[in-house]
Amino acid sequence: MSVWNPDNIKDVAESIGINSLSEDVLRGLSSDIEYRISQVLEEALKFMRHSKRTTLTTQDISQALKVLEVEPLFGYESTRPLRFGEASIGPGQPLFYVEDEEIDFEKLINAPLPKVPREISLTAHWLAVEGVQPSIPQNPASADTRPQELVPKGPGANPNTLAINGNDVAVKPLVKHILSKELQLYFDKVCSALLDESNEEYRVAALASMRNDPGIHQLVPYFVQFIAEKITHGLKNLFVLTQMMQLTSAMLDNQNLYIDPYISSLIPPILTCLVGRRLGSSPDPIAHLPLRNLAAALLGVVCKKYTKSSSTLKPRLARTCLKHFLDPTKPLGANYGGIIGLQAVGGPEVVRALIVPNLKEYETLIRGPLEEEGSPKQAEAEAVVTALVGALQTLEDDVVGLTNGYASEDREDQGQRLSDKVGDLLAGRILQMERPRLVKAIIEA
């Protein structure tokens, strides 16, 4: 049973000269009309939903007819829904029509006239006269302009590079960043607390706030710039370098801060404290080792948390650390930083792939400083050997098997194979530890 009234079809047929239609034809035409109308309405509703509207308009119907390749209806374009009125012309025969808006001519005549539009005109004025902007209404006032300093080009463009070379040049930022007075005060207090050597409690409180405060995300770029500047200008001050690494650690520990965009800016300061040639001015040759250990730990945290956002982060860091480990022109402190950096970046896998194959050749570089009795280089060389042994110890956990003794192979055979693998110096240190699993792990690496 169709919802379309067959009498309407009969009336249309009679209007075009068809006076007799069978009941079957009427039912078939009714079903087809119902299908066609529902098809048009479905397409029109799609246009309505895509337009983020809840009211169906005549434009939606017209677009649906165009999509279905049906000639659109003309004369029904309107930007507002049409209001239909109902009139009865007989029993059971309602007539729907579009209501026309009634206009009161008296109100229309007495309404005030609209403003006369201005005539289009062109005027000429000077933007600048010999480089000077005249103070006329057409030109913007100087208070409204935001002058931007041009960044210097060439090799001296980087302010950190200029600072290293001894040129103290202040470069103004291109973009002004508006901070509240509270955040400015917080930034000043934290910076002054971290650089105060006499008040440890003040420093601990500042670092604790940086680790837990959720409302300092707007200050992250300022702290990143502060870390870079202090490390660049304070390479001879171990206290400042250590505090900057502590600040970096606190920022990485704060779960409320989004550090991902600033990782590329934090890596250079961390690497500087890890593999820098000369860190601090202390007469103690190994005073810089705790700073390098802290930087290596931070590098491991960065690799663990942010490797997913940058697939090339870990390979680039491993390449940098390997370069400083094997470079004979670098001081032993840089070699030490490269070793612990490789261990922090990749753990046993990197130790097995990058450190173990190069140990025998590296022994020739480290043996000379070890034999200099009482020299500062001897203490650094001992620290390097200790770092190498510590890195090799991470391989022991991957070995399953030996717990008592050296199994079927005797000690001499194990020692010879170990010497061929890592050199006589490290082989002697490892054999003294009496750890068969470690020996097996290094030989099989």
GROMACS .gro file of C-alpha atoms in nm:
model
  445
    1MET     CA    1   0.000   0.000   0.000
    2SER     CA    2   0.157   0.328  -0.106
    3VAL     CA    3   0.136   0.639   0.110
    4TRP     CA    4   0.093   0.847  -0.206
    5ASN     CA    5  -0.273   0.917  -0.284
    6PRO     CA    6  -0.369   0.762  -0.623
    7ASP     CA    7  -0.631   1.035  -0.671
    8ASN     CA    8  -0.350   1.290  -0.719
    9ILE     CA    9  -0.211   1.079  -1.003
   10LYS     CA   10  -0.557   1.052  -1.160
   11ASP     CA   11  -0.601   1.432  -1.141
   12VAL     CA   12  -0.264   1.493  -1.310
   13ALA     CA   13  -0.348   1.234  -1.580
   14GLU     CA   14  -0.681   1.396  -1.652
   15SER     CA   15  -0.512   1.739  -1.678
   16ILE     CA   16  -0.296   1.613  -1.967
   17GLY     CA   17  -0.579   1.429  -2.148
   18ILE     CA   18  -0.556   1.075  -2.006
   19ASN     CA   19  -0.905   0.999  -1.879
   20SER     CA   20  -0.885   0.628  -1.798
   21LEU     CA   21  -0.613   0.464  -1.587
   22SER     CA   22  -0.642   0.115  -1.444
   23GLU     CA   23  -0.595   0.048  -1.073
   24ASP     CA   24  -0.276  -0.150  -1.137
   25VAL     CA   25  -0.120   0.143  -1.322
   26LEU     CA   26  -0.221   0.382  -1.044
   27ARG     CA   27  -0.063   0.156  -0.777
   28GLY     CA   28   0.255   0.118  -0.982
   29LEU     CA   29   0.288   0.492  -1.038
   30SER     CA   30   0.219   0.559  -0.669
   31SER     CA   31   0.498   0.324  -0.561
   32ASP     CA   32   0.740   0.475  -0.812
   33ILE     CA   33   0.657   0.830  -0.702
   34GLU     CA   34   0.707   0.732  -0.338
   35TYR     CA   35   1.049   0.582  -0.421
   36ARG     CA   36   1.160   0.884  -0.624
   37ILE     CA   37   1.056   1.132  -0.355
   38SER     CA   38   1.233   0.934  -0.082
   39GLN     CA   39   1.544   0.920  -0.301
   40VAL     CA   40   1.542   1.299  -0.344
   41LEU     CA   41   1.486   1.353   0.028
   42GLU     CA   42   1.773   1.122   0.122
   43GLU     CA   43   2.014   1.315  -0.102
   44ALA     CA   44   1.882   1.647   0.028
   45LEU     CA   45   1.935   1.534   0.389
   46LYS     CA   46   2.297   1.455   0.305
   47PHE     CA   47   2.350   1.814   0.190
   48MET     CA   48   2.182   1.939   0.506
   49ARG     CA   49   2.404   1.731   0.735
   50HIS     CA   50   2.725   1.824   0.551
   51SER     CA   51   2.625   2.190   0.588
   52LYS     CA   52   2.600   2.138   0.968
   53ARG     CA   53   2.233   2.237   0.968
   54THR     CA   54   1.919   2.085   1.117
   55THR     CA   55   1.667   2.252   0.885
   56LEU     CA   56   1.606   2.132   0.532
   57THR     CA   57   1.599   2.414   0.277
   58THR     CA   58   1.497   2.446  -0.085
   59GLN     CA   59   1.865   2.470  -0.183
   60ASP     CA   60   1.916   2.116  -0.045
   61ILE     CA   61   1.631   1.987  -0.265
   62SER     CA   62   1.774   2.164  -0.570
   63GLN     CA   63   2.121   2.020  -0.511
   64ALA     CA   64   1.972   1.672  -0.466
   65LEU     CA   65   1.787   1.704  -0.797
   66LYS     CA   66   2.110   1.806  -0.971
   67VAL     CA   67   2.294   1.506  -0.827
   68LEU     CA   68   2.017   1.273  -0.946
   69GLU     CA   69   2.031   1.440  -1.292
   70VAL     CA   70   1.675   1.570  -1.262
   71GLU     CA   71   1.579   1.913  -1.388
   72PRO     CA   72   1.565   2.139  -1.081
   73LEU     CA   73   1.259   2.337  -0.981
   74PHE     CA   74   1.277   2.708  -1.050
   75GLY     CA   75   1.130   2.989  -0.842
   76TYR     CA   76   1.180   2.832  -0.499
   77GLU     CA   77   1.529   2.962  -0.405
   78SER     CA   78   1.517   3.106  -0.057
   79THR     CA   79   1.765   3.158   0.226
   80ARG     CA   80   1.502   3.085   0.487
   81PRO     CA   81   1.252   2.800   0.528
   82LEU     CA   82   0.928   2.845   0.337
   83ARG     CA   83   0.609   2.877   0.538
   84PHE     CA   84   0.316   2.690   0.393
   85GLY     CA   85  -0.041   2.780   0.463
   86GLU     CA   86  -0.337   2.544   0.441
   87ALA     CA   87  -0.672   2.615   0.277
   88SER     CA   88  -0.968   2.381   0.239
   89ILE     CA   89  -1.144   2.368  -0.098
   90GLY     CA   90  -1.379   2.087  -0.008
   91PRO     CA   91  -1.429   1.795   0.226
   92GLY     CA   92  -1.100   1.609   0.264
   93GLN     CA   93  -0.919   1.820   0.001
   94PRO     CA   94  -0.672   2.058   0.174
   95LEU     CA   95  -0.468   2.295  -0.041
   96PHE     CA   96  -0.119   2.404   0.069
   97TYR     CA   97   0.030   2.728  -0.054
   98VAL     CA   98   0.332   2.947   0.022
   99GLU     CA   99   0.240   3.240   0.242
  100ASP     CA  100   0.355   3.575   0.111
  101GLU     CA  101   0.493   3.824   0.357
  102GLU     CA  102   0.253   4.115   0.410
  103ILE     CA  103   0.412   4.458   0.394
  104ASP     CA  104   0.254   4.761   0.561
  105PHE     CA  105   0.291   5.045   0.309
  106GLU     CA  106   0.236   5.308   0.578
  107LYS     CA  107   0.534   5.185   0.781
  108LEU     CA  108   0.741   5.151   0.466
  109ILE     CA  109   0.666   5.510   0.359
  110ASN     CA  110   0.726   5.659   0.706
  111ALA     CA  111   1.052   5.467   0.764
  112PRO     CA  112   1.370   5.681   0.766
  113LEU     CA  113   1.575   5.677   0.451
  114PRO     CA  114   1.901   5.478   0.458
  115LYS     CA  115   2.232   5.663   0.462
  116VAL     CA  116   2.365   5.770   0.127
  117PRO     CA  117   2.672   5.561   0.045
  118ARG     CA  118   2.999   5.744   0.007
  119GLU     CA  119   3.138   5.801  -0.333
  120ILE     CA  120   3.446   5.602  -0.425
  121SER     CA  121   3.752   5.826  -0.428
  122LEU     CA  122   4.130   5.782  -0.435
  123THR     CA  123   4.386   5.998  -0.258
  124ALA     CA  124   4.763   5.985  -0.275
  125HIS     CA  125   5.000   6.020   0.019
  126TRP     CA  126   5.367   5.959   0.094
  127LEU     CA  127   5.455   5.635   0.268
  128ALA     CA  128   5.809   5.756   0.327
  129VAL     CA  129   6.025   6.049   0.220
  130GLU     CA  130   6.395   5.963   0.196
  131GLY     CA  131   6.348   5.677   0.438
  132VAL     CA  132   6.148   5.881   0.693
  133GLN     CA  133   5.779   5.807   0.741
  134PRO     CA  134   5.574   6.129   0.764
  135SER     CA  135   5.337   6.164   1.059
  136ILE     CA  136   5.006   6.181   0.874
  137PRO     CA  137   4.675   6.006   0.951
  138GLN     CA  138   4.716   5.768   0.657
  139ASN     CA  139   5.039   5.619   0.798
  140PRO     CA  140   5.039   5.401   1.112
  141ALA     CA  141   5.164   5.561   1.429
  142SER     CA  142   5.505   5.460   1.558
  143ALA     CA  143   5.350   5.329   1.880
  144ASP     CA  144   5.140   5.082   1.682
  145THR     CA  145   5.431   4.934   1.489
  146ARG     CA  146   5.634   4.641   1.621
  147PRO     CA  147   5.987   4.685   1.494
  148GLN     CA  148   6.171   4.361   1.430
  149GLU     CA  149   6.544   4.328   1.457
  150LEU     CA  150   6.702   4.152   1.164
  151VAL     CA  151   6.900   3.841   1.252
  152PRO     CA  152   7.267   3.877   1.150
  153LYS     CA  153   7.372   3.657   0.863
  154GLY     CA  154   7.697   3.468   0.817
  155PRO     CA  155   7.922   3.276   1.055
  156GLY     CA  156   7.852   3.515   1.342
  157ALA     CA  157   7.477   3.468   1.332
  158ASN     CA  158   7.459   3.225   1.626
  159PRO     CA  159   7.487   3.411   1.960
  160ASN     CA  160   7.618   3.096   2.132
  161THR     CA  161   7.902   3.072   1.878
  162LEU     CA  162   7.983   3.439   1.934
  163ALA     CA  163   7.995   3.378   2.309
  164ILE     CA  164   8.242   3.092   2.265
  165ASN     CA  165   8.464   3.316   2.054
  166GLY     CA  166   8.458   3.583   2.321
  167ASN     CA  167   8.223   3.827   2.147
  168ASP     CA  168   7.941   3.930   2.379
  169VAL     CA  169   7.660   4.022   2.140
  170ALA     CA  170   7.297   4.062   2.247
  171VAL     CA  171   7.044   3.945   1.989
  172LYS     CA  172   6.684   4.050   2.040
  173PRO     CA  173   6.414   3.791   1.964
  174LEU     CA  174   6.197   3.840   1.657
  175VAL     CA  175   5.872   3.762   1.839
  176LYS     CA  176   5.755   3.924   2.160
  177HIS     CA  177   5.613   3.674   2.407
  178ILE     CA  178   5.371   3.811   2.663
  179LEU     CA  179   5.417   3.664   3.011
  180SER     CA  180   5.223   3.744   3.323
  181LYS     CA  181   5.406   3.916   3.608
  182GLU     CA  182   5.366   3.604   3.820
  183LEU     CA  183   5.540   3.386   3.561
  184GLN     CA  184   5.816   3.643   3.513
  185LEU     CA  185   5.872   3.656   3.889
  186TYR     CA  186   5.871   3.274   3.907
  187PHE     CA  187   6.128   3.252   3.628
  188ASP     CA  188   6.358   3.507   3.795
  189LYS     CA  189   6.331   3.335   4.135
  190VAL     CA  190   6.407   2.988   3.997
  191CYS     CA  191   6.705   3.113   3.795
  192SER     CA  192   6.852   3.303   4.091
  193ALA     CA  193   6.796   3.006   4.324
  194LEU     CA  194   6.973   2.761   4.094
  195LEU     CA  195   7.279   2.984   4.067
  196ASP     CA  196   7.304   3.050   4.442
  197GLU     CA  197   7.590   2.835   4.570
  198SER     CA  198   7.540   2.938   4.933
  199ASN     CA  199   7.179   2.825   4.977
  200GLU     CA  200   7.129   2.455   4.903
  201GLU     CA  201   6.777   2.450   5.049
  202TYR     CA  202   6.676   2.724   4.806
  203ARG     CA  203   6.811   2.521   4.512
  204VAL     CA  204   6.636   2.201   4.623
  205ALA     CA  205   6.304   2.385   4.655
  206ALA     CA  206   6.340   2.537   4.308
  207LEU     CA  207   6.414   2.197   4.149
  208ALA     CA  208   6.124   2.036   4.337
  209SER     CA  209   5.890   2.304   4.203
  210MET     CA  210   6.016   2.247   3.849
  211ARG     CA  211   5.949   1.874   3.882
  212ASN     CA  212   5.590   1.906   4.001
  213ASP     CA  213   5.445   2.246   3.904
  214PRO     CA  214   5.174   2.203   3.633
  215GLY     CA  215   5.142   2.571   3.540
  216ILE     CA  216   5.484   2.655   3.395
  217HIS     CA  217   5.446   2.523   3.041
  218GLN     CA  218   5.464   2.877   2.902
  219LEU     CA  219   5.810   2.912   3.057
  220VAL     CA  220   5.957   2.600   2.892
  221PRO     CA  221   6.119   2.783   2.596
  222TYR     CA  222   6.266   3.040   2.835
  223PHE     CA  223   6.419   2.770   3.056
  224VAL     CA  224   6.556   2.592   2.748
  225GLN     CA  225   6.720   2.916   2.633
  226PHE     CA  226   6.847   2.980   2.987
  227ILE     CA  227   7.010   2.635   2.997
  228ALA     CA  228   7.177   2.684   2.657
  229GLU     CA  229   7.312   3.029   2.750
  230LYS     CA  230   7.449   2.929   3.090
  231ILE     CA  231   7.623   2.620   2.952
  232THR     CA  232   7.768   2.818   2.662
  233HIS     CA  233   7.901   3.095   2.887
  234GLY     CA  234   7.990   2.878   3.189
  235LEU     CA  235   8.199   2.590   3.057
  236LYS     CA  236   8.464   2.664   3.323
  237ASN     CA  237   8.217   2.655   3.612
  238LEU     CA  238   8.125   2.301   3.717
  239PHE     CA  239   7.861   2.425   3.962
  240VAL     CA  240   7.667   2.610   3.692
  241LEU     CA  241   7.693   2.318   3.450
  242THR     CA  242   7.569   2.075   3.714
  243GLN     CA  243   7.277   2.299   3.805
  244MET     CA  244   7.175   2.328   3.442
  245MET     CA  245   7.173   1.950   3.409
  246GLN     CA  246   6.967   1.928   3.730
  247LEU     CA  247   6.723   2.178   3.580
  248THR     CA  248   6.702   1.972   3.261
  249SER     CA  249   6.636   1.659   3.465
  250ALA     CA  250   6.358   1.835   3.657
  251MET     CA  251   6.192   1.947   3.333
  252LEU     CA  252   6.207   1.596   3.187
  253ASP     CA  253   6.058   1.453   3.509
  254ASN     CA  254   5.762   1.692   3.507
  255GLN     CA  255   5.472   1.496   3.357
  256ASN     CA  256   5.269   1.815   3.304
  257LEU     CA  257   5.513   1.968   3.055
  258TYR     CA  258   5.512   1.893   2.682
  259ILE     CA  259   5.886   1.881   2.605
  260ASP     CA  260   5.875   1.710   2.264
  261PRO     CA  261   5.916   2.030   2.054
  262TYR     CA  262   6.219   2.135   2.261
  263ILE     CA  263   6.416   1.808   2.262
  264SER     CA  264   6.627   1.921   1.968
  265SER     CA  265   6.723   2.231   2.171
  266LEU     CA  266   6.800   2.033   2.489
  267ILE     CA  267   7.025   1.774   2.323
  268PRO     CA  268   7.321   2.012   2.249
  269PRO     CA  269   7.360   2.127   2.614
  270ILE     CA  270   7.342   1.766   2.735
  271LEU     CA  271   7.603   1.653   2.481
  272THR     CA  272   7.825   1.946   2.576
  273CYS     CA  273   7.827   1.833   2.938
  274LEU     CA  274   7.881   1.472   2.829
  275VAL     CA  275   8.162   1.492   2.572
  276GLY     CA  276   8.298   1.844   2.615
  277ARG     CA  277   8.676   1.880   2.592
  278ARG     CA  278   8.725   2.088   2.907
  279LEU     CA  279   8.459   2.111   3.174
  280GLY     CA  280   8.534   2.321   3.479
  281SER     CA  281   8.860   2.465   3.607
  282SER     CA  282   8.917   2.243   3.910
  283PRO     CA  283   9.272   2.110   3.967
  284ASP     CA  284   9.120   1.767   4.037
  285PRO     CA  285   9.148   1.576   3.703
  286ILE     CA  286   8.834   1.373   3.768
  287ALA     CA  287   8.612   1.646   3.915
  288HIS     CA  288   8.410   1.658   3.594
  289LEU     CA  289   8.315   1.289   3.595
  290PRO     CA  290   7.996   1.327   3.808
  291LEU     CA  291   7.873   1.590   3.562
  292ARG     CA  292   7.936   1.358   3.268
  293ASN     CA  293   7.757   1.074   3.450
  294LEU     CA  294   7.455   1.301   3.508
  295ALA     CA  295   7.452   1.405   3.142
  296ALA     CA  296   7.469   1.039   3.033
  297ALA     CA  297   7.172   0.955   3.256
  298LEU     CA  298   6.974   1.242   3.101
  299LEU     CA  299   7.066   1.119   2.754
  300GLY     CA  300   6.929   0.777   2.845
  301VAL     CA  301   6.602   0.934   2.966
  302VAL     CA  302   6.568   1.131   2.643
  303CYS     CA  303   6.625   0.820   2.430
  304LYS     CA  304   6.375   0.619   2.632
  305LYS     CA  305   6.093   0.879   2.631
  306TYR     CA  306   6.127   1.054   2.296
  307THR     CA  307   6.256   0.794   2.049
  308LYS     CA  308   5.903   0.732   1.921
  309SER     CA  309   5.861   1.094   1.813
  310SER     CA  310   6.197   1.094   1.629
  311SER     CA  311   6.314   0.771   1.471
  312THR     CA  312   6.661   0.914   1.394
  313LEU     CA  313   6.728   1.042   1.747
  314LYS     CA  314   6.899   0.733   1.886
  315PRO     CA  315   7.122   0.663   1.579
  316ARG     CA  316   7.241   1.026   1.571
  317LEU     CA  317   7.325   1.026   1.941
  318ALA     CA  318   7.504   0.690   1.914
  319ARG     CA  319   7.705   0.819   1.617
  320THR     CA  320   7.812   1.131   1.810
  321CYS     CA  321   7.915   0.935   2.120
  322LEU     CA  322   8.106   0.677   1.913
  323LYS     CA  323   8.296   0.956   1.737
  324HIS     CA  324   8.411   1.105   2.069
  325PHE     CA  325   8.497   0.760   2.204
  326LEU     CA  326   8.729   0.662   1.917
  327ASP     CA  327   8.878   1.002   1.830
  328PRO     CA  328   9.247   0.997   1.942
  329THR     CA  329   9.262   1.378   1.931
  330LYS     CA  330   8.996   1.411   2.201
  331PRO     CA  331   9.095   1.423   2.569
  332LEU     CA  332   9.028   1.124   2.791
  333GLY     CA  333   8.732   1.303   2.949
  334ALA     CA  334   8.559   1.316   2.611
  335ASN     CA  335   8.638   0.946   2.558
  336TYR     CA  336   8.484   0.872   2.897
  337GLY     CA  337   8.170   1.065   2.803
  338GLY     CA  338   8.143   0.881   2.473
  339ILE     CA  339   8.161   0.543   2.649
  340ILE     CA  340   7.896   0.612   2.911
  341GLY     CA  341   7.688   0.792   2.649
  342LEU     CA  342   7.683   0.485   2.425
  343GLN     CA  343   7.585   0.270   2.720
  344ALA     CA  344   7.302   0.508   2.813
  345VAL     CA  345   7.171   0.540   2.457
  346GLY     CA  346   7.131   0.173   2.372
  347GLY     CA  347   7.231  -0.045   2.665
  348PRO     CA  348   7.382  -0.390   2.600
  349GLU     CA  349   7.291  -0.387   2.230
  350VAL     CA  350   7.498  -0.076   2.158
  351VAL     CA  351   7.782  -0.201   2.382
  352ARG     CA  352   7.792  -0.529   2.191
  353ALA     CA  353   7.772  -0.364   1.847
  354LEU     CA  354   7.986  -0.050   1.887
  355ILE     CA  355   8.211  -0.075   2.193
  356VAL     CA  356   8.333  -0.437   2.201
  357PRO     CA  357   8.464  -0.449   1.838
  358ASN     CA  358   8.679  -0.137   1.901
  359LEU     CA  359   8.828  -0.223   2.241
  360LYS     CA  360   9.144  -0.392   2.118
  361GLU     CA  361   9.243  -0.093   1.906
  362TYR     CA  362   9.146   0.150   2.181
  363GLU     CA  363   9.385  -0.025   2.422
  364THR     CA  364   9.681   0.128   2.238
  365LEU     CA  365   9.539   0.474   2.308
  366ILE     CA  366   9.471   0.420   2.678
  367ARG     CA  367   9.783   0.224   2.776
  368GLY     CA  368  10.019   0.524   2.753
  369PRO     CA  369   9.833   0.749   3.004
  370LEU     CA  370   9.790   0.454   3.241
  371GLU     CA  371  10.167   0.414   3.267
  372GLU     CA  372  10.225   0.781   3.359
  373GLU     CA  373  10.259   0.744   3.735
  374GLY     CA  374  10.117   1.037   3.933
  375SER     CA  375  10.004   1.236   3.629
  376PRO     CA  376   9.650   1.378   3.594
  377LYS     CA  377   9.602   1.170   3.282
  378GLN     CA  378   9.649   0.849   3.479
  379ALA     CA  379   9.345   0.923   3.697
  380GLU     CA  380   9.135   0.998   3.388
  381ALA     CA  381   9.262   0.683   3.216
  382GLU     CA  382   9.165   0.473   3.520
  383ALA     CA  383   8.820   0.627   3.505
  384VAL     CA  384   8.794   0.537   3.135
  385VAL     CA  385   8.896   0.176   3.204
  386THR     CA  386   8.641   0.158   3.486
  387ALA     CA  387   8.373   0.291   3.248
  388LEU     CA  388   8.465   0.029   2.988
  389VAL     CA  389   8.447  -0.251   3.245
  390GLY     CA  390   8.111  -0.118   3.364
  391ALA     CA  391   7.979  -0.113   3.009
  392LEU     CA  392   8.097  -0.471   2.951
  393GLN     CA  393   7.924  -0.585   3.269
  394THR     CA  394   7.587  -0.501   3.112
  395LEU     CA  395   7.638  -0.794   2.873
  396GLU     CA  396   7.633  -1.048   3.155
  397ASP     CA  397   7.255  -1.044   3.201
  398ASP     CA  398   7.200  -1.168   2.844
  399VAL     CA  399   7.398  -1.491   2.900
  400VAL     CA  400   7.229  -1.805   3.023
  401GLY     CA  401   7.438  -2.094   3.150
  402LEU     CA  402   7.753  -2.084   3.359
  403THR     CA  403   7.723  -2.026   3.732
  404ASN     CA  404   8.012  -2.225   3.879
  405GLY     CA  405   8.359  -2.227   3.722
  406TYR     CA  406   8.446  -2.210   3.356
  407ALA     CA  407   8.261  -2.525   3.247
  408SER     CA  408   8.448  -2.736   2.992
  409GLU     CA  409   8.701  -2.474   2.886
  410ASP     CA  410   8.999  -2.404   3.108
  411ARG     CA  411   9.096  -2.064   3.237
  412GLU     CA  412   9.391  -2.017   3.002
  413ASP     CA  413   9.184  -2.078   2.692
  414GLN     CA  414   8.918  -1.838   2.816
  415GLY     CA  415   9.181  -1.575   2.893
  416GLN     CA  416   9.340  -1.604   2.549
  417ARG     CA  417   9.011  -1.571   2.370
  418LEU     CA  418   8.915  -1.277   2.591
  419SER     CA  419   9.248  -1.104   2.516
  420ASP     CA  420   9.194  -1.150   2.145
  421LYS     CA  421   8.851  -0.993   2.185
  422VAL     CA  422   8.911  -0.688   2.408
  423GLY     CA  423   9.289  -0.667   2.452
  424ASP     CA  424   9.525  -0.770   2.733
  425LEU     CA  425   9.449  -0.472   2.958
  426LEU     CA  426   9.074  -0.518   2.986
  427ALA     CA  427   9.105  -0.897   2.978
  428GLY     CA  428   9.325  -0.891   3.287
  429ARG     CA  429   9.079  -0.663   3.473
  430ILE     CA  430   8.782  -0.884   3.385
  431LEU     CA  431   8.955  -1.212   3.472
  432GLN     CA  432   9.042  -1.069   3.815
  433MET     CA  433   8.668  -1.032   3.885
  434GLU     CA  434   8.621  -1.415   3.870
  435ARG     CA  435   8.290  -1.393   3.679
  436PRO     CA  436   8.267  -1.671   3.418
  437ARG     CA  437   7.930  -1.556   3.284
  438LEU     CA  438   8.075  -1.213   3.207
  439VAL     CA  439   8.373  -1.369   3.029
  440LYS     CA  440   8.142  -1.587   2.822
  441ALA     CA  441   7.918  -1.292   2.736
  442ILE     CA  442   8.210  -1.081   2.611
  443ILE     CA  443   8.359  -1.367   2.406
  444GLU     CA  444   8.022  -1.437   2.243
  445ALA     CA  445   7.947  -1.068   2.177
   0.00000   0.00000   0.00000
